CSV table of C-alpha atoms in Angstrom, one decimal:
chain,number,residue,atom,x,y,z
A,1,MET,CA,9.7,-0.3,40.3
A,2,PRO,CA,8.4,-4.3,41.0
A,3,SER,CA,10.1,-6.4,43.3
A,4,LEU,CA,11.9,-9.5,42.3
A,5,TYR,CA,11.5,-13.2,43.7
A,6,VAL,CA,13.7,-16.1,42.6
A,7,HIS,CA,12.6,-19.6,43.5
A,8,VAL,CA,14.8,-22.0,44.4
A,9,PRO,CA,13.0,-25.3,44.0
A,10,PHE,CA,15.1,-27.7,46.2
A,11,CYS,CA,15.4,-29.1,49.6
A,12,LEU,CA,17.1,-31.7,51.5
A,13,GLN,CA,13.8,-33.2,52.4
A,14,LYS,CA,10.2,-31.6,51.9
A,15,CYS,CA,8.5,-31.0,55.3
A,16,ASP,CA,5.4,-32.7,56.0
A,17,TYR,CA,3.5,-29.3,56.0
A,18,CYS,CA,4.9,-27.9,52.9
A,19,GLY,CA,2.8,-27.2,50.0
A,20,PHE,CA,5.2,-25.3,47.7
A,21,TYR,CA,6.9,-26.7,44.8
A,22,SER,CA,10.2,-28.1,45.7
A,23,HIS,CA,12.2,-31.3,44.8
A,24,SER,CA,13.9,-33.2,47.5
A,25,LEU,CA,17.7,-33.7,46.5
A,26,LYS,CA,17.4,-37.1,48.1
A,27,ASN,CA,15.3,-38.4,45.4
A,28,SER,CA,16.6,-36.3,42.5
A,29,SER,CA,19.2,-36.4,39.9
A,30,PRO,CA,22.5,-34.5,40.9
A,31,ASP,CA,22.3,-32.2,37.7
A,32,LEU,CA,18.8,-31.0,38.4
A,33,ILE,CA,20.4,-27.7,39.8
A,34,SER,CA,22.6,-27.3,36.9
A,35,VAL,CA,19.5,-27.6,34.7
A,36,TYR,CA,17.7,-25.1,36.9
A,37,LEU,CA,20.4,-22.8,36.7
A,38,GLU,CA,20.5,-22.8,33.1
A,39,GLY,CA,16.7,-22.5,32.6
A,40,LEU,CA,16.8,-19.3,35.2
A,41,GLU,CA,19.7,-17.6,33.4
A,42,ILE,CA,17.8,-17.6,29.7
A,43,GLU,CA,14.6,-16.4,31.7
A,44,MET,CA,16.5,-13.6,33.5
A,45,ALA,CA,17.9,-12.3,30.1
A,46,LYS,CA,14.3,-12.5,28.6
A,47,ARG,CA,12.6,-10.8,31.6
A,48,GLN,CA,15.3,-7.9,32.3
A,49,LYS,CA,13.2,-5.8,29.9
A,50,ASP,CA,10.3,-6.0,32.1
A,51,THR,CA,11.9,-3.7,34.8
A,52,PRO,CA,13.7,-0.9,33.1
A,53,PRO,CA,13.9,1.2,36.3
A,54,GLY,CA,15.2,-1.8,38.0
A,55,VAL,CA,13.5,-3.9,40.8
A,56,SER,CA,12.6,-2.5,44.2
A,57,SER,CA,13.6,-5.3,46.5
A,58,LEU,CA,15.3,-9.1,45.8
A,59,PHE,CA,13.9,-12.2,47.8
A,60,ILE,CA,15.6,-15.8,47.1
A,61,GLY,CA,13.0,-18.4,48.5
A,62,GLY,CA,12.1,-21.9,48.2
A,63,GLY,CA,12.7,-24.7,48.7
A,64,THR,CA,16.1,-24.1,50.7
A,65,PRO,CA,18.4,-21.9,48.8
A,66,THR,CA,21.3,-22.7,50.8
A,67,ILE,CA,21.2,-26.2,49.7
A,68,LEU,CA,23.2,-24.7,46.6
A,69,SER,CA,26.9,-25.4,46.9
A,70,GLU,CA,29.1,-22.3,47.5
A,71,ARG,CA,29.9,-22.4,43.8
A,72,GLN,CA,26.3,-22.5,42.7
A,73,LEU,CA,25.5,-19.8,45.1
A,74,GLU,CA,27.9,-17.5,43.8
A,75,GLY,CA,26.8,-18.5,40.1
A,76,LEU,CA,23.4,-17.4,41.0
A,77,LEU,CA,23.9,-14.3,43.0
A,78,GLY,CA,26.3,-13.3,40.0
A,79,MET,CA,23.7,-13.9,37.6
A,80,ILE,CA,20.9,-11.9,39.3
A,81,GLN,CA,23.3,-9.0,39.6
A,82,ARG,CA,24.2,-9.1,36.0
A,83,TYR,CA,20.5,-8.9,34.5
A,84,PHE,CA,18.9,-6.8,37.6
A,85,PRO,CA,21.7,-4.7,39.4
A,86,MET,CA,21.2,-3.4,42.6
A,87,ASN,CA,22.9,-1.0,44.9
A,88,PRO,CA,23.8,-1.8,48.4
A,89,GLU,CA,21.0,-0.1,49.7
A,90,VAL,CA,18.4,-2.3,48.3
A,91,GLU,CA,16.9,-4.9,50.6
A,92,GLN,CA,18.1,-8.2,49.3
A,93,THR,CA,16.8,-11.2,51.3
A,94,MET,CA,17.9,-15.0,51.2
A,95,GLU,CA,16.0,-17.6,53.3
A,96,GLY,CA,17.6,-20.8,54.2
A,97,ASN,CA,17.3,-23.8,56.7
A,98,PRO,CA,19.4,-25.0,59.7
A,99,GLY,CA,21.7,-27.8,58.4
A,100,THR,CA,22.4,-26.2,55.0
A,101,ILE,CA,24.4,-23.0,56.1
A,102,THR,CA,28.0,-23.2,56.8
A,103,ALA,CA,30.3,-20.2,57.9
A,104,GLY,CA,31.7,-20.4,54.3
A,105,LYS,CA,28.3,-20.0,52.7
A,106,ALA,CA,27.1,-17.3,55.3
A,107,ARG,CA,30.4,-15.1,54.2
A,108,LEU,CA,30.1,-15.6,50.7
A,109,ILE,CA,26.4,-14.5,50.6
A,110,ARG,CA,27.0,-11.3,52.7
A,111,ASP,CA,29.9,-10.5,50.6
A,112,LEU,CA,27.9,-11.0,47.3
A,113,GLY,CA,25.2,-8.5,48.3
A,114,ILE,CA,22.6,-10.3,50.4
A,115,ASN,CA,21.8,-8.0,53.2
A,116,ARG,CA,19.0,-9.9,54.9
A,117,PHE,CA,18.5,-13.4,56.0
A,118,SER,CA,15.5,-15.5,56.8
A,119,LEU,CA,16.2,-18.5,58.9
A,120,GLY,CA,13.4,-21.5,59.1
A,121,ILE,CA,13.8,-22.6,62.7
A,122,GLN,CA,10.0,-23.1,63.2
A,123,SER,CA,10.9,-24.6,66.8
A,124,PHE,CA,13.8,-25.0,69.1
A,125,ASP,CA,12.2,-28.3,70.3
A,126,ASP,CA,13.7,-31.5,68.6
A,127,ASP,CA,10.5,-33.6,69.0
A,128,LEU,CA,8.2,-31.0,67.7
A,129,LEU,CA,10.4,-30.4,64.6
A,130,ARG,CA,10.3,-34.2,63.8
A,131,ASN,CA,6.6,-34.0,64.6
A,132,VAL,CA,6.5,-32.1,61.2
A,133,GLY,CA,9.0,-33.4,59.2
A,134,ARG,CA,11.9,-31.2,60.0
A,135,VAL,CA,15.4,-32.6,59.2
A,136,HIS,CA,17.3,-30.0,61.2
A,137,THR,CA,17.8,-29.8,64.9
A,138,ALA,CA,17.7,-27.2,67.6
A,139,ILE,CA,21.7,-27.5,67.9
A,140,LYS,CA,21.9,-27.0,63.8
A,141,ALA,CA,19.6,-23.8,64.3
A,142,ARG,CA,21.9,-22.3,67.0
A,143,GLU,CA,24.9,-23.0,64.6
A,144,ALA,CA,23.2,-21.4,61.7
A,145,ILE,CA,22.3,-18.3,63.9
A,146,ALA,CA,26.2,-18.1,64.9
A,147,HIS,CA,27.3,-18.5,61.2
A,148,LEU,CA,25.2,-15.8,60.0
A,149,ARG,CA,26.1,-13.0,62.8
A,150,SER,CA,29.7,-13.9,62.3
A,151,ALA,CA,29.4,-13.2,58.7
A,152,GLY,CA,28.1,-9.7,59.5
A,153,PHE,CA,24.3,-10.1,58.9
A,154,GLU,CA,22.6,-7.1,61.1
A,155,ASN,CA,19.2,-7.7,59.8
A,156,LEU,CA,18.1,-11.3,60.5
A,157,ASN,CA,14.6,-13.0,60.6
A,158,LEU,CA,13.7,-15.9,62.5
A,159,ASP,CA,10.8,-18.2,61.6
A,160,LEU,CA,8.6,-19.9,64.3
A,161,MET,CA,5.4,-22.1,64.2
A,162,PHE,CA,2.8,-22.3,66.7
A,163,GLY,CA,0.0,-25.0,66.3
A,164,LEU,CA,2.4,-27.9,65.8
A,165,PRO,CA,1.4,-31.3,66.9
A,166,GLY,CA,1.9,-32.0,70.4
A,167,GLN,CA,3.0,-28.4,71.1
A,168,GLY,CA,1.6,-26.9,74.4
A,169,LEU,CA,1.9,-23.1,75.5
A,170,GLN,CA,5.2,-23.6,77.6
A,171,ASP,CA,6.6,-25.2,74.2
A,172,TRP,CA,5.7,-22.1,72.5
A,173,GLN,CA,7.1,-20.0,75.1
A,174,ALA,CA,10.7,-21.6,75.3
A,175,SER,CA,10.8,-21.4,71.6
A,176,VAL,CA,10.0,-17.7,71.6
A,177,GLU,CA,12.3,-17.2,74.4
A,178,GLU,CA,15.1,-18.7,72.9
A,179,ALA,CA,14.6,-16.8,69.6
A,180,LEU,CA,14.6,-13.4,71.8
A,181,SER,CA,17.8,-14.4,73.3
A,182,TYR,CA,19.5,-13.9,69.8
A,183,SER,CA,18.4,-10.3,69.2
A,184,PRO,CA,16.8,-10.9,66.0
A,185,GLU,CA,15.7,-7.9,64.2
A,186,HIS,CA,12.6,-9.7,62.8
A,187,LEU,CA,10.5,-12.5,63.6
A,188,SER,CA,7.9,-14.4,61.7
A,189,LEU,CA,5.4,-16.3,63.9
A,190,TYR,CA,3.2,-18.8,61.5
A,191,GLY,CA,0.5,-20.7,62.9
A,192,LEU,CA,0.4,-24.2,61.3
A,193,MET,CA,-1.5,-24.4,58.1
A,194,LEU,CA,-2.8,-28.1,57.0
A,195,GLU,CA,-2.1,-27.7,53.2
A,196,GLU,CA,-4.0,-30.3,50.9
A,197,GLY,CA,-2.1,-32.8,49.3
A,198,THR,CA,0.6,-32.9,52.1
A,199,PRO,CA,1.1,-35.5,54.7
A,200,LEU,CA,0.2,-33.7,57.5
A,201,PHE,CA,-3.3,-33.0,55.5
A,202,GLU,CA,-3.4,-36.7,55.1
A,203,GLN,CA,-3.0,-37.6,58.6
A,204,TYR,CA,-5.1,-34.6,60.3
A,205,GLU,CA,-7.7,-33.4,58.2
A,206,VAL,CA,-9.3,-36.9,57.6
A,207,GLY,CA,-10.5,-37.0,61.1
A,208,ASN,CA,-11.9,-33.5,60.7
A,209,GLY,CA,-14.1,-34.8,57.7
A,210,ILE,CA,-12.4,-32.4,55.5
A,211,ASN,CA,-12.2,-35.1,52.6
A,212,ASN,CA,-15.6,-35.0,52.2
A,213,THR,CA,-16.0,-38.8,53.0
A,214,LYS,CA,-19.5,-39.6,54.4
A,215,GLY,CA,-21.5,-41.6,56.9
A,216,ALA,CA,-19.6,-44.8,58.2
A,217,SER,CA,-16.5,-44.5,56.2
A,218,LEU,CA,-15.8,-41.2,57.9
A,219,ARG,CA,-16.6,-42.8,61.2
A,220,LYS,CA,-14.1,-45.3,60.7
A,221,GLN,CA,-11.5,-42.9,59.4
A,222,SER,CA,-12.2,-40.7,62.6
A,223,PHE,CA,-11.9,-43.7,64.8
A,224,ARG,CA,-8.5,-45.0,63.3
A,225,LEU,CA,-7.3,-41.2,64.2
A,226,GLU,CA,-8.5,-41.3,67.4
A,227,GLN,CA,-6.4,-44.8,68.1
A,228,LYS,CA,-3.5,-43.1,66.8
A,229,VAL,CA,-3.7,-40.4,69.0
A,230,GLU,CA,-4.0,-42.6,71.8
A,231,GLU,CA,-1.4,-45.2,71.0
A,232,GLY,CA,0.9,-42.2,70.6
A,233,CYS,CA,1.5,-42.7,67.1
A,234,LEU,CA,0.0,-39.3,66.3
A,235,LYS,CA,0.2,-36.2,68.4
A,236,THR,CA,-2.8,-34.1,68.9
A,237,LEU,CA,-3.1,-30.8,67.5
A,238,PRO,CA,-3.7,-27.5,69.5
A,239,SER,CA,-7.2,-26.3,69.4
A,240,GLU,CA,-7.9,-22.9,67.9
A,241,ASP,CA,-8.3,-21.3,71.3
A,242,GLN,CA,-4.9,-22.9,72.3
A,243,GLN,CA,-3.4,-21.5,69.1
A,244,ALA,CA,-5.2,-18.2,69.8
A,245,GLU,CA,-3.4,-18.1,73.0
A,246,MET,CA,-0.2,-18.8,71.8
A,247,HIS,CA,-0.4,-16.1,69.1
A,248,GLU,CA,-1.6,-13.8,71.8
A,249,TRP,CA,0.9,-14.4,74.7
A,250,ALA,CA,3.4,-13.6,71.7
A,251,VAL,CA,2.2,-10.5,70.7
A,252,ARG,CA,2.4,-9.1,74.1
A,253,ARG,CA,5.9,-10.5,74.9
A,254,LEU,CA,7.4,-9.3,71.6
A,255,GLY,CA,6.0,-5.8,72.3
A,256,MET,CA,7.5,-6.1,75.7
A,257,GLU,CA,11.0,-6.3,73.9
A,258,GLY,CA,10.1,-3.6,71.4
A,259,TYR,CA,8.7,-5.4,68.4
A,260,ARG,CA,6.2,-3.9,66.5
A,261,ASN,CA,3.6,-6.5,65.3
A,262,TYR,CA,3.2,-4.8,61.8
A,263,GLU,CA,1.6,-7.6,60.2
A,264,THR,CA,-0.5,-10.3,61.6
A,265,SER,CA,2.3,-12.6,61.7
A,266,ASN,CA,5.4,-10.4,61.5
A,267,PHE,CA,7.3,-8.6,64.0
A,268,ALA,CA,10.1,-6.2,63.6
A,269,LEU,CA,12.4,-3.6,65.3
A,270,PRO,CA,11.9,-0.3,64.3
A,271,GLY,CA,13.0,0.3,60.8
A,272,TYR,CA,13.4,-3.5,60.2
A,273,GLU,CA,10.3,-4.3,58.5
A,274,CYS,CA,10.5,-6.5,55.6
A,275,ARG,CA,10.4,-4.0,52.6
A,276,HIS,CA,10.1,-6.8,50.0
A,277,ASN,CA,6.7,-8.4,51.5
A,278,LEU,CA,5.4,-5.0,52.3
A,279,GLY,CA,5.2,-4.3,48.6
A,280,TYR,CA,3.2,-7.6,48.4
A,281,TRP,CA,0.9,-6.6,51.1
A,282,ARG,CA,0.4,-3.0,49.6
A,283,GLY,CA,-0.2,-4.5,46.1
A,284,ALA,CA,3.0,-3.4,44.4
A,285,ASP,CA,3.9,-5.4,41.2
A,286,TYR,CA,6.5,-8.1,41.3
A,287,LEU,CA,8.3,-10.4,39.2
A,288,GLY,CA,8.9,-14.2,40.0
A,289,MET,CA,11.5,-16.4,38.4
A,290,GLY,CA,12.3,-20.0,38.3
A,291,PRO,CA,10.0,-22.8,38.1
A,292,GLY,CA,6.7,-22.4,40.0
A,293,GLY,CA,7.7,-18.4,40.2
A,294,VAL,CA,4.4,-16.4,40.3
A,295,SER,CA,4.5,-12.7,38.8
A,296,CYS,CA,2.1,-9.8,38.7
A,297,LEU,CA,2.5,-6.9,36.4
A,298,ASN,CA,0.1,-4.4,35.2
A,299,ARG,CA,-2.8,-6.5,36.9
A,300,VAL,CA,-1.5,-9.7,34.8
A,301,ARG,CA,-0.8,-12.6,36.9
A,302,TRP,CA,1.1,-15.7,36.0
A,303,LYS,CA,2.8,-18.7,37.1
A,304,ASN,CA,5.7,-20.8,35.7
A,305,VAL,CA,5.4,-24.5,35.1
A,306,GLU,CA,6.2,-26.5,38.4
A,307,ASP,CA,8.7,-28.8,36.7
A,308,VAL,CA,12.6,-27.9,36.5
A,309,CYS,CA,13.1,-30.0,32.9
A,310,ALA,CA,10.2,-28.6,31.4
A,311,TYR,CA,11.0,-24.9,32.4
A,312,LYS,CA,14.5,-25.0,31.3
A,313,ASN,CA,13.1,-27.1,27.9
A,314,LEU,CA,10.6,-24.4,27.2
A,315,LEU,CA,13.1,-21.6,27.5
A,316,SER,CA,15.7,-23.0,25.5
A,317,GLU,CA,13.1,-23.6,22.8
A,318,GLY,CA,12.7,-19.8,22.7
A,319,LYS,CA,9.0,-20.5,24.1
A,320,SER,CA,7.3,-19.1,27.2
A,321,PRO,CA,7.7,-20.9,30.8
A,322,ILE,CA,4.4,-19.8,31.9
A,323,ASP,CA,2.0,-22.7,32.8
A,324,GLU,CA,-1.0,-22.6,30.2
A,325,THR,CA,-3.5,-22.6,33.2
A,326,GLY,CA,-1.4,-20.1,35.3
A,327,GLN,CA,-2.0,-16.9,33.6
A,328,GLU,CA,-4.9,-14.4,34.3
A,329,GLU,CA,-6.1,-10.7,33.9
A,330,LEU,CA,-7.2,-9.4,37.1
A,331,SER,CA,-10.3,-7.3,37.1
A,332,LEU,CA,-10.6,-4.0,38.9
A,333,GLN,CA,-12.7,-5.8,41.3
A,334,GLU,CA,-10.3,-8.6,42.2
A,335,CYS,CA,-7.2,-6.2,42.8
A,336,MET,CA,-9.7,-4.0,45.0
A,337,ALA,CA,-10.4,-7.2,47.2
A,338,GLU,CA,-6.8,-8.1,46.9
A,339,ARG,CA,-5.7,-4.9,48.3
A,340,MET,CA,-8.2,-4.6,51.2
A,341,ILE,CA,-7.5,-8.4,52.1
A,342,LEU,CA,-3.9,-8.0,52.3
A,343,GLY,CA,-3.8,-4.5,53.4
A,344,LEU,CA,-5.9,-5.2,56.5
A,345,ARG,CA,-3.3,-7.9,57.5
A,346,LEU,CA,-1.1,-4.4,58.1
A,347,GLU,CA,-1.1,-2.9,61.6
A,348,SER,CA,-1.4,0.6,59.4
A,349,GLY,CA,-4.1,-0.7,57.2
A,350,VAL,CA,-5.0,0.6,53.8
A,351,HIS,CA,-4.2,3.9,52.8
A,352,LEU,CA,-7.5,5.9,51.8
A,353,LYS,CA,-5.9,8.1,49.5
A,354,GLU,CA,-3.9,5.7,47.7
A,355,PHE,CA,-6.7,3.2,47.3
A,356,GLU,CA,-8.9,6.2,45.7
A,357,ILE,CA,-5.7,7.1,43.4
A,358,ASP,CA,-5.4,3.6,42.3
A,359,PHE,CA,-8.9,2.7,41.6
A,360,GLY,CA,-10.8,5.9,41.2
A,361,THR,CA,-13.2,5.6,44.0
A,362,ASP,CA,-13.2,5.6,48.1
A,363,LEU,CA,-13.3,2.0,49.5
A,364,ARG,CA,-16.0,3.4,51.9
A,365,ASP,CA,-18.2,3.5,49.1
A,366,ILE,CA,-17.1,0.3,47.0
A,367,TYR,CA,-17.7,-1.9,50.5
A,368,ARG,CA,-20.4,0.4,52.2
A,369,SER,CA,-22.7,-3.1,52.7
A,370,VAL,CA,-19.7,-4.7,54.4
A,371,LEU,CA,-19.1,-1.6,56.7
A,372,GLU,CA,-22.8,-1.6,57.3
A,373,ARG,CA,-23.0,-4.9,58.5
A,374,TYR,CA,-19.8,-4.2,61.2
A,375,LYS,CA,-21.1,-0.6,61.7
A,376,ASP,CA,-22.1,-1.2,65.6
A,377,THR,CA,-18.9,-3.1,66.4
A,378,ASP,CA,-15.0,-2.0,66.9
A,379,ILE,CA,-13.6,-4.3,64.3
A,380,PHE,CA,-12.9,-1.8,61.7
A,381,ILE,CA,-11.2,1.8,62.6
A,382,VAL,CA,-10.6,4.7,60.5
A,383,GLU,CA,-7.6,6.7,62.0
A,384,GLY,CA,-6.0,9.5,60.0
A,385,GLU,CA,-5.4,8.7,56.3
A,386,TYR,CA,-5.8,4.8,57.1
A,387,PHE,CA,-8.6,2.1,57.2
A,388,ARG,CA,-7.8,-0.5,59.3
A,389,LEU,CA,-8.5,-3.7,61.4
A,390,ASN,CA,-8.5,-3.5,65.3
A,391,PRO,CA,-5.6,-5.2,66.2
A,392,ARG,CA,-7.7,-7.3,68.6
A,393,TYR,CA,-9.3,-9.2,65.6
A,394,SER,CA,-5.9,-9.9,64.2
A,395,PHE,CA,-5.9,-13.9,64.9
A,396,VAL,CA,-9.1,-13.9,63.4
A,397,ALA,CA,-8.6,-11.7,60.3
A,398,ASN,CA,-9.0,-14.4,57.6
A,399,SER,CA,-12.6,-15.2,58.4
A,400,ILE,CA,-13.4,-11.3,58.4
A,401,LEU,CA,-11.4,-10.2,55.8
A,402,GLN,CA,-13.4,-12.8,53.3
A,403,GLU,CA,-16.0,-10.1,53.3
A,404,PHE,CA,-14.3,-8.4,50.8
A,405,VAL,CA,-14.4,-11.1,48.0
């Protein structure tokens, strides 16, 4: 069975690092959410036939799903259950941000079947939050946690970020320690990524020469960046070594509290690993709905248009909401590469027999040249039925895993 992802593309304000498709409601028509929900219902009615046995998990993401009103949330969750009925044992996750979660909303979504919540805190330091354009405060984060626990959520994930502008190791440790004080069942710890087209990319990557500007022009921009840092207008980014230290400290600290680092950026108490995300990492099919939603079924991947009105209009006219440039049939080689890249981010690694069943060959034969290059190192480990990455190299995993492309 595929998993189901529902994209809710609305936020109070877009964060400076966010590269996902979303609208700031401050600058949008108040009717845009209604337009979105109308289009979503048409898509769900059309797509329910793609999952005749049902769905394996649900994840409602964004954007900020909890920006919807109680009435709108009730309509959304009722719609999902109408077209994709799930029993209470199915993992059903909603994500949200502090400042948009009231006691009433928390009770409502719990009563309507959401049994896992992912809260985007990022930091408990108000200055660091402002540095990346977050609109909530640490007080709002604490209030949101209290609302969710009071509503009966017993599977709570907290998102934190390291590598933020102006963040030092002690700042990071303080946020992790406070997060641990709430005994979350799951923690996601992400390093800041500078996504092209975001305000943070424009502020920082110019100084690193990423914009391909040459010669004197680049030197001028780099000089301006240094001036901004010196004047206190722009906070310095932690170096790669400092970020590695933050990550390594967190791995040790969370391990002391019984959290398993089951994926490079994700930590869970036993039995609370995110089933929905495990599906992605293990190469399972998924169905993504809403504008900007991405699906992959039977090795065909597609993406819906990133425009709420166009999305709804296409569906109302009986047309497909798929972006014309966003559909591709994945080759066997591409599927194998994705299985390796995503699977090796998992602590357990890639299951050798499952890979052979799915692709008709042993991964050690397909990637013989890669393994030969690393044969005298301890980077890759074969342990029982799994081929995995040595956890010592997890922080630099991306550069190593590109070998499989």
